[in-house]
Coordinates of C-alpha atoms and ligand atoms in Angstrom, one line a residue:
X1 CA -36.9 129.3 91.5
X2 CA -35.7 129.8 88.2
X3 CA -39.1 129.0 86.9
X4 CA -40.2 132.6 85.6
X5 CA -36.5 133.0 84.1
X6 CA -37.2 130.1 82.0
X7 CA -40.4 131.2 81.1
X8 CA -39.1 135.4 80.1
X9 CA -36.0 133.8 78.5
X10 CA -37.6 131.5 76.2
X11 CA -40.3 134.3 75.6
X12 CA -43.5 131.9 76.0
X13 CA -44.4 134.8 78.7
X14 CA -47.9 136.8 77.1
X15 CA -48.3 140.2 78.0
X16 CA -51.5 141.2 79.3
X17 CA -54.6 138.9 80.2
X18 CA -53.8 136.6 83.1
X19 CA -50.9 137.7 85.2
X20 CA -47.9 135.6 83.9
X21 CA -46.9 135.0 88.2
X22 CA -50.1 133.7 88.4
X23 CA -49.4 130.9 85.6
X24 CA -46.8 130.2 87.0
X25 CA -47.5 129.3 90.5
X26 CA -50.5 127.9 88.6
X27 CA -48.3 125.5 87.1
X28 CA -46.0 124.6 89.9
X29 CA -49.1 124.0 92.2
X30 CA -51.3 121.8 90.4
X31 CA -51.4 118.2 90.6
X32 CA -50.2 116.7 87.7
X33 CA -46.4 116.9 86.2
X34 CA -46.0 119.1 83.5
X35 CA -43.8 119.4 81.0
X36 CA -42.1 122.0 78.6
X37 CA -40.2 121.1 75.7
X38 CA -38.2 123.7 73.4
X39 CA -39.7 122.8 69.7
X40 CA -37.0 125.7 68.2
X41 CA -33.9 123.9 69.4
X42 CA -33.1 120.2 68.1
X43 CA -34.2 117.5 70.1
X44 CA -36.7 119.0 71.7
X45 CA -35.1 119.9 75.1
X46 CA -36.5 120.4 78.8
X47 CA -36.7 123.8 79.1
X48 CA -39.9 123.7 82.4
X49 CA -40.6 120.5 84.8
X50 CA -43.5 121.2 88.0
X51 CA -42.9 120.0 91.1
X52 CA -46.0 117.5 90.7
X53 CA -43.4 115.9 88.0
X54 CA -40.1 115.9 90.6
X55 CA -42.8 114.2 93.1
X56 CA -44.2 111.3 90.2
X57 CA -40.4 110.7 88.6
X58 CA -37.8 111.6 91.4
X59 CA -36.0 114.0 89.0
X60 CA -35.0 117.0 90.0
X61 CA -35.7 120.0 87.3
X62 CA -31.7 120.7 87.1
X63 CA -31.5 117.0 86.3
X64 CA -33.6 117.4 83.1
X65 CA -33.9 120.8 82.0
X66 CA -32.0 120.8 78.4
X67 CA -32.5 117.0 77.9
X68 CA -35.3 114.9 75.7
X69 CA -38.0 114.2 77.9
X70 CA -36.9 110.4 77.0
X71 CA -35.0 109.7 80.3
X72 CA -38.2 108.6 81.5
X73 CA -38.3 105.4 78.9
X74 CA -36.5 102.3 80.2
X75 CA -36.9 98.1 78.5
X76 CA -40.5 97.4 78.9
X77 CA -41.8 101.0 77.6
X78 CA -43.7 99.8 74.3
X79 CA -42.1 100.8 71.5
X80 CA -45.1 100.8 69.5
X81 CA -46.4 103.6 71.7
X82 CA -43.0 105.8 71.6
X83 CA -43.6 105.6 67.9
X84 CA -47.0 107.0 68.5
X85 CA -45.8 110.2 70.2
X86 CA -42.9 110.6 67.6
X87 CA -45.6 110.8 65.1
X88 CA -47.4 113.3 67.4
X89 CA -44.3 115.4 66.9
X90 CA -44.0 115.1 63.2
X91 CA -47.2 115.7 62.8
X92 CA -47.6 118.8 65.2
X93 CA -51.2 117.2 66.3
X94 CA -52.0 116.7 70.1
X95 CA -52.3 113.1 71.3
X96 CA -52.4 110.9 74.9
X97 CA -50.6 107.9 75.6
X98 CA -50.1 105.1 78.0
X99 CA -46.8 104.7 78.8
X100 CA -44.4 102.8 81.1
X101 CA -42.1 104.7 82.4
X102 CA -39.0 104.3 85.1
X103 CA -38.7 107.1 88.3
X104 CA -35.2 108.5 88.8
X105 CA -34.5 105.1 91.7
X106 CA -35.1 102.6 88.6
X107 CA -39.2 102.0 89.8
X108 CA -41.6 101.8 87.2
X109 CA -45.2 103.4 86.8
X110 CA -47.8 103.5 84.1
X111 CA -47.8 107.7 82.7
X112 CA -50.9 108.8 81.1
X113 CA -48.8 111.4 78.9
X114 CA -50.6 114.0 76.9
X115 CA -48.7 115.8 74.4
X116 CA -50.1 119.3 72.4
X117 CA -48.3 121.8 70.6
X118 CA -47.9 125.3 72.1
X119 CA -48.0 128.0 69.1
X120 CA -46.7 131.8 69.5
X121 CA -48.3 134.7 68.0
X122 CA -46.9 134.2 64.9
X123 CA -48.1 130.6 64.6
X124 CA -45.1 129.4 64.2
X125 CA -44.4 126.1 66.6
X126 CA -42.5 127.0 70.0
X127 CA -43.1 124.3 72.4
X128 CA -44.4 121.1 73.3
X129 CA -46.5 120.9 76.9
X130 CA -46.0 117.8 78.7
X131 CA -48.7 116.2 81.2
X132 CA -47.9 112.9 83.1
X133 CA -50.7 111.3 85.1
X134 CA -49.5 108.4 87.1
X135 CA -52.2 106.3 87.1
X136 CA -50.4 103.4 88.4
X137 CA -52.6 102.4 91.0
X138 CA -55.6 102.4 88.5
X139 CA -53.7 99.6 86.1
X140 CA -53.0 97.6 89.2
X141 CA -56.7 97.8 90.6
X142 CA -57.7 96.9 86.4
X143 CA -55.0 94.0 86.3
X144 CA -56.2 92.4 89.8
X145 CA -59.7 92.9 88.3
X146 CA -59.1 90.8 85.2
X147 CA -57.1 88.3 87.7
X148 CA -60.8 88.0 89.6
X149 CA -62.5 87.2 87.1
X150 CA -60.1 84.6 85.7
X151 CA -60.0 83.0 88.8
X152 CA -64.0 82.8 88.7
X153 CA -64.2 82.0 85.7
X154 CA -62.1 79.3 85.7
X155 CA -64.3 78.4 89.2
X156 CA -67.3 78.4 87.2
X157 CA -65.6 76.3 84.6
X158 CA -64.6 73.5 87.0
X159 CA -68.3 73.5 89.0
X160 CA -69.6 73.1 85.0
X161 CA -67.3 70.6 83.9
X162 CA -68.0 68.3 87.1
X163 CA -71.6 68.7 86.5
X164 CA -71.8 67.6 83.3
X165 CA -69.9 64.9 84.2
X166 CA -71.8 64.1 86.8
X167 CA -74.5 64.0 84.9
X168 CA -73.3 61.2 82.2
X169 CA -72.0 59.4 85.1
X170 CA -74.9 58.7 87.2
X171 CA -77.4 57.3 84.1
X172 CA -73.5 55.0 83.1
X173 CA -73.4 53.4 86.6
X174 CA -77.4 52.7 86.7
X175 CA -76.9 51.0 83.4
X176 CA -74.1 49.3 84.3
X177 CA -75.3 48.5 88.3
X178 CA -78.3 46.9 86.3
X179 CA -76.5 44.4 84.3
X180 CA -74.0 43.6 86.8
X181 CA -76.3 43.4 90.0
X182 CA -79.6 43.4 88.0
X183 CA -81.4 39.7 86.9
X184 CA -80.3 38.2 83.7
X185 CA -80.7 41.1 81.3
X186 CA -83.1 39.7 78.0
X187 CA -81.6 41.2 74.9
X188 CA -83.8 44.4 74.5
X189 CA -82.6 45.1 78.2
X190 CA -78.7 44.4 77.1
X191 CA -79.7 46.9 74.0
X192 CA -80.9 49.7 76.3
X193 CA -78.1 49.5 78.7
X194 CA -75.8 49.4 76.2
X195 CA -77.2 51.9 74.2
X196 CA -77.8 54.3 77.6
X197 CA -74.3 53.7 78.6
X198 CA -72.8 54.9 75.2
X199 CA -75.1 57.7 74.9
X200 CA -74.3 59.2 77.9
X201 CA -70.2 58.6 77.4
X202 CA -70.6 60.3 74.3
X203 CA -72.0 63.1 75.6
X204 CA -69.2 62.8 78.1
X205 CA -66.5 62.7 75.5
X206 CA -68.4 66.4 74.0
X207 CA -68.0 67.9 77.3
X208 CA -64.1 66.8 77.5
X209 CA -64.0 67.3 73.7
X210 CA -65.1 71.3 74.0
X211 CA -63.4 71.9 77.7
X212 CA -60.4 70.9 76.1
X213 CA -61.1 72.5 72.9
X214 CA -61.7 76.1 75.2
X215 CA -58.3 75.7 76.8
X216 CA -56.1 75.1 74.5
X217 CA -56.1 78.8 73.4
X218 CA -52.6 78.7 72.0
X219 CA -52.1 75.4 70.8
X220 CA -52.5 76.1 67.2
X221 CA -51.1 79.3 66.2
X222 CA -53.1 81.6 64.0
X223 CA -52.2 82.3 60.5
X224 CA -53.0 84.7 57.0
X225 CA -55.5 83.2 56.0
X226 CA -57.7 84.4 52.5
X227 CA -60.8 85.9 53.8
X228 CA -63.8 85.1 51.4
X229 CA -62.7 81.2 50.3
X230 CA -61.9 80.7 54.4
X231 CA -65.2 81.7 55.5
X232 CA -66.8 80.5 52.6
X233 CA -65.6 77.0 53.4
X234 CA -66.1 77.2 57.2
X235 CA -69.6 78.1 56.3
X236 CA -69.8 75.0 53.7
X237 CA -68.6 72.7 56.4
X238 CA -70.6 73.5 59.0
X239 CA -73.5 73.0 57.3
X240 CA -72.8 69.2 56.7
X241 CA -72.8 69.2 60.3
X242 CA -77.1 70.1 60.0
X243 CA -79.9 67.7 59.3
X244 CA -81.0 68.0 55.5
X245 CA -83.9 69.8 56.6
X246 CA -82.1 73.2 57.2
X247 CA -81.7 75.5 54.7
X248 CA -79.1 77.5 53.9
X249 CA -78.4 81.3 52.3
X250 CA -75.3 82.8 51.8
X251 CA -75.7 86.8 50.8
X252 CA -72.7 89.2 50.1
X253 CA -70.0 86.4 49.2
X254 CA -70.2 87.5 45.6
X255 CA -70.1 90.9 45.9
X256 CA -67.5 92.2 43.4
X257 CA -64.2 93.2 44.2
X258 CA -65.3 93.8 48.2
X259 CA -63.3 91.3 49.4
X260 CA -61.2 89.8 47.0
X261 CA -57.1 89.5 48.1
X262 CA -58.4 90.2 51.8
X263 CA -56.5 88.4 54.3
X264 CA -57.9 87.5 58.0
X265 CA -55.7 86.3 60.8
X266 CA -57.7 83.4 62.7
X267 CA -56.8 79.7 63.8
X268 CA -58.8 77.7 60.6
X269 CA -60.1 75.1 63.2
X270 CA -61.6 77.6 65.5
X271 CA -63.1 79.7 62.5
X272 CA -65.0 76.6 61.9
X273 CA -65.7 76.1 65.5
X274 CA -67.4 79.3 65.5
X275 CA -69.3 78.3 62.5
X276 CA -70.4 74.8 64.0
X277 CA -71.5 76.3 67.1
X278 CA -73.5 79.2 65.3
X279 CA -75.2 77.0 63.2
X280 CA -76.1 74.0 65.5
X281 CA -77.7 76.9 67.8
X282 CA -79.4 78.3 64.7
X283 CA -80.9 74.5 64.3
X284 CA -81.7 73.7 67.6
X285 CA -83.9 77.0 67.4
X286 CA -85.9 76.0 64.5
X287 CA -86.3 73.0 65.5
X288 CA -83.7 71.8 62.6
X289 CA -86.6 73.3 60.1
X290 CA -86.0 76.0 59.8
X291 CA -83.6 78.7 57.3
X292 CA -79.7 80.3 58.0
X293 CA -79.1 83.5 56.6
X294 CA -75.4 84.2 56.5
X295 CA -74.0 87.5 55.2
X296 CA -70.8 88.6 54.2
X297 CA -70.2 92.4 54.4
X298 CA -67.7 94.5 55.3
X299 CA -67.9 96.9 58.2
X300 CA -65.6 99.8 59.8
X301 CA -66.1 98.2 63.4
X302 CA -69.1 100.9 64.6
X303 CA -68.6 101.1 68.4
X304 CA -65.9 98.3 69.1
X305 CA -63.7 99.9 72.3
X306 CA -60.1 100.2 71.6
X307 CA -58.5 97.5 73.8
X308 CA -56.2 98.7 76.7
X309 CA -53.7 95.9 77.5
X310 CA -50.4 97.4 78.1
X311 CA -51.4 100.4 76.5
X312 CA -53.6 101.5 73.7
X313 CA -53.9 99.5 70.5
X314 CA -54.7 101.3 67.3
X315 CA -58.0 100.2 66.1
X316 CA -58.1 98.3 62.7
X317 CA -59.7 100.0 60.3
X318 CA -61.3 97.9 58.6
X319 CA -63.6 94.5 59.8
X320 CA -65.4 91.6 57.7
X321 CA -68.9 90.7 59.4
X322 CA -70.4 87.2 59.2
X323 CA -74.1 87.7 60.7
X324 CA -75.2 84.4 60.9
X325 CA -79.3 84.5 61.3
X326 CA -81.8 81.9 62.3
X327 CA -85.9 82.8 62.2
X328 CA -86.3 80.3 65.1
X329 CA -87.9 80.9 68.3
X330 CA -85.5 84.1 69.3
X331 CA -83.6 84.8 72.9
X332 CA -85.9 86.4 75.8
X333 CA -84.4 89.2 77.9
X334 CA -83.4 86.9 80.7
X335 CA -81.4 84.7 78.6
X336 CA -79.5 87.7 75.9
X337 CA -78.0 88.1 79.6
X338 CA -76.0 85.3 80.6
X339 CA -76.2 83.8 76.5
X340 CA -72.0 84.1 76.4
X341 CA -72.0 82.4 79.8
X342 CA -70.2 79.3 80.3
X343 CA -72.1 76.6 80.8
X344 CA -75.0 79.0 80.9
X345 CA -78.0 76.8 78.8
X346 CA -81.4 76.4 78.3
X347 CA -81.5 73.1 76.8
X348 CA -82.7 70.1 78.6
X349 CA -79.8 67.9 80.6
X350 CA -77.7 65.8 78.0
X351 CA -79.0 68.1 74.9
X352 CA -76.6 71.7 75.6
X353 CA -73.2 71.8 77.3
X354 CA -74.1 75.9 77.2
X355 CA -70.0 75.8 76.2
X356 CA -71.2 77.0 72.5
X357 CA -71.2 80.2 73.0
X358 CA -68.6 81.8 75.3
X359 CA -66.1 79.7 73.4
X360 CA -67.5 81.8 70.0
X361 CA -66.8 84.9 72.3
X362 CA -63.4 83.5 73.2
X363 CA -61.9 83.0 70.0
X364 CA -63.5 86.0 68.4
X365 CA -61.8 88.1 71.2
X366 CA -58.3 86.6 70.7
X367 CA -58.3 87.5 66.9
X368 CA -58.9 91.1 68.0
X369 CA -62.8 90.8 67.0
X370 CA -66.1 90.9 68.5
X371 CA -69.2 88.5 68.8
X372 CA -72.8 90.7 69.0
X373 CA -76.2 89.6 69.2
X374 CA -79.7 90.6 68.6
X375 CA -83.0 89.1 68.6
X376 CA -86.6 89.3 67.8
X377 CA -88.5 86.7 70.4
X378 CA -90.7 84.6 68.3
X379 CA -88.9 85.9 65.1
X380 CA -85.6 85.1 65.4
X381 CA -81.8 85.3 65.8
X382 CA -78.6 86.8 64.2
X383 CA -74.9 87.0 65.6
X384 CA -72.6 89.0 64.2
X385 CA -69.1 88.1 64.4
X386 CA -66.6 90.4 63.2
X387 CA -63.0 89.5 62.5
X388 CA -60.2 92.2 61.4
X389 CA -59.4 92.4 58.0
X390 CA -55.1 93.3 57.8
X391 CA -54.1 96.5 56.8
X392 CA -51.6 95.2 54.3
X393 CA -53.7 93.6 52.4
Ligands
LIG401 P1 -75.8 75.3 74.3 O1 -76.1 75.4 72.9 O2 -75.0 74.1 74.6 O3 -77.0 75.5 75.2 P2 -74.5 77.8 73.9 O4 -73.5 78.6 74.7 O5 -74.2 77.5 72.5 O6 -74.8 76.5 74.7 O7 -75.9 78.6 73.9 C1 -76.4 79.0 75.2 C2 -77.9 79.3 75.1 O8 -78.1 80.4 74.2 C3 -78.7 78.2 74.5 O9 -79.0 77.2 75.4 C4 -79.9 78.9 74.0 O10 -80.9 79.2 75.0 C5 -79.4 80.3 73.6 N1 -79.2 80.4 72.1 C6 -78.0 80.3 71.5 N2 -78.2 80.5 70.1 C7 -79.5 80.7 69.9 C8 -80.3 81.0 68.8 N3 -79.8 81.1 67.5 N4 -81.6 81.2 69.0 C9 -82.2 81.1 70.2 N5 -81.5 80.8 71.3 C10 -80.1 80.7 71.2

């Protein structure tokens, strides 16, 4: 084994404290692939690979000692995370990454690679240390997961969709049984028929209206959009949509300089969707009496999770939050759980398509956001929305 040669040769050995045979076998016995990188020579050259890494990759050490540890990279590895561990290196900092990386046969598997700095008494920089966790089987298990629950979703979906429909349907063919089958309808029955058949295909027409409107996710591609005069007019528009009686208060849009020449990235019809749906909610709450409080403000994103699709994404730094608030009749515990639900509702048959609310989730998602919610039963409501503010601007 020409592992402690390596080791005396490139005088990373210690004296004294643990025994340096010791680290080694250490090293060749544990489970993960580990990795030793010469920082003194130029491109950073193999110079110690485990036997847990000849197991996960295929190569052999004398394949890869005195080459870039990049051998491992092939056409789908993300660029964006590469990048990420060059930057480790310029910036001598420790970092882990998800990666895709290719065995020595050409088979991929997803590397959890964590990259730190190895110092020698002097301080100066020697080496980089390498370890690869193939957690392959784990991205798998998370992928079929997310698969699952599309397929039940979309389940759900269907089982809604029919039973709405199903619902506008039966009250139509009454109606319409009645005034073909019926006795000679007198006017005010013709009225009610009438007026019960269009009622219920209108209600109909909503349900196809926001099915369709919650899968046509790509239809309408997202653009720059200015942040303050967007919202400001999504906001404005949605309130037309309210009786007279609501009243409406808009805090933070003038605030100075805060958001002025910020740009959001959103689909404009779905910002006012979001809008629409907030606010009708907020209505149907108060009873359509009652007071919207919408705030502008901006927020560093508190305890969003960094998304792991492919890999890690760099959270955005900055976020604008709309908190849209209501001082209606509040959510109970039972509901807060199933409120982004589809078809999940509390409204009587005919009045709520419960499609509101997960398609506010929906969209906020896709433009890298998040929808929150908290309430005060008997006091009232807010959701906060917030929606990634871009870094160049
Ligand atoms: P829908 O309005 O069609 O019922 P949503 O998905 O928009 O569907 O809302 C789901 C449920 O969440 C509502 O039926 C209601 O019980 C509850 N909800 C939503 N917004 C509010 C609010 N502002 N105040 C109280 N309850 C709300």
């Amino acid at each position: 084994m020409k592992l402690e040669s390596i080791f005396v040769e490139s005088s990373f050995a210690k004296s004294g404290g643990v025994p340096q045979d010791l680290l080694l076998r250490a090293a060749e016995t544990c489970s993960f692939g580990m990795t030793l990188a010469d920082a003194r020579r130029p491109d950073l050259p193999l110079i110690y690979a485990n036997n847990a890494f000849t197991e996960m990759t295929g190569y052999e050490p004398d394949d890869v000692i005195g080459c870039n540890c990049r051998f491992l990279q092939g056409p789908d590895t993300s660029r964006a995370n590469v990048a990420q561990i060059r930057k480790t290196l310029r910036d001598e900092t420790a970092s882990t990454v998800l990666l895709l990386n290719y065995r020595k046969d050409g088979t991929r598997f997803w590397n959890r690679f964590q990259l730190s700095p190895v110092h020698d008494e002097a301080g100066e920089l020697s080496a980089y240390l390498g370890m690869q966790v193939d957690i392959t089987d784990d991205v798998e298990r998370v992928g079929l997961e997310n698969e699952r629950q599309r397929l039940e979703t979309l389940g759900r979906v269907a089982g809604g969709v029919a039973h709405e429909l199903n619902n506008a349907l039966q009250p139509i063919r009454l109606y319409a049984d009645l005034l073909v089958e019926g006795p000679e309808p007198t006017p005010e029955m013709l009225v009610k028929c009438g007026k019960g058949i269009l009622d219920n295909a209108q209600f109909a027409s909503e349900v196809v209206r926001q099915v369709l409107a919650f899968s046509r996710r790509d239809e309408d591609a997202s653009h720059d959009y200015d942040a303050k005069s967007t919202i400001d007019e999504a906001v404005e528009f949605a309130y037309e949509y309210l009786p007279s009686s609501m009243i409406l208060e808009k805090q933070g849009f003038d605030a100075v300089g805060l958001f002025d020449g910020k740009t959001i990235r959103v689909n404009r019809t779905e910002l006012f969707q979001v809008m629409i749906n907030l606010f009708t909610n907020a209505a149907a709450a108060t009873l359509d009496k009652g007071r919207i409080t919408v705030r502008l403000k901006a927020s560093d994103g508190g305890r969003l999770n960094v998304r792991i699709d492919g890999g890690p994404t760099e959270k955005p730094k900055n976020y604008l939050e709309i908190s849209v608030s209501d001082n209606g009749q509040g959510i109970d515990g039972d509901t807060m759980k199933h409120i982004f639900d589809p078809f999940f509702t509390t409204k009587a048959p005919g009045d709520g398509t419960g499609l509101g609310l997960s398609m506010v989730y929906g969209i906020v998602e896709r433009w890298g956001g998040r929808t929150t919610v908290e309430s005060d039963p008997g006091k009232g409501t807010t959701f906060r929305v917030l929606i990634p503010v871009l870094s160049n601007a």
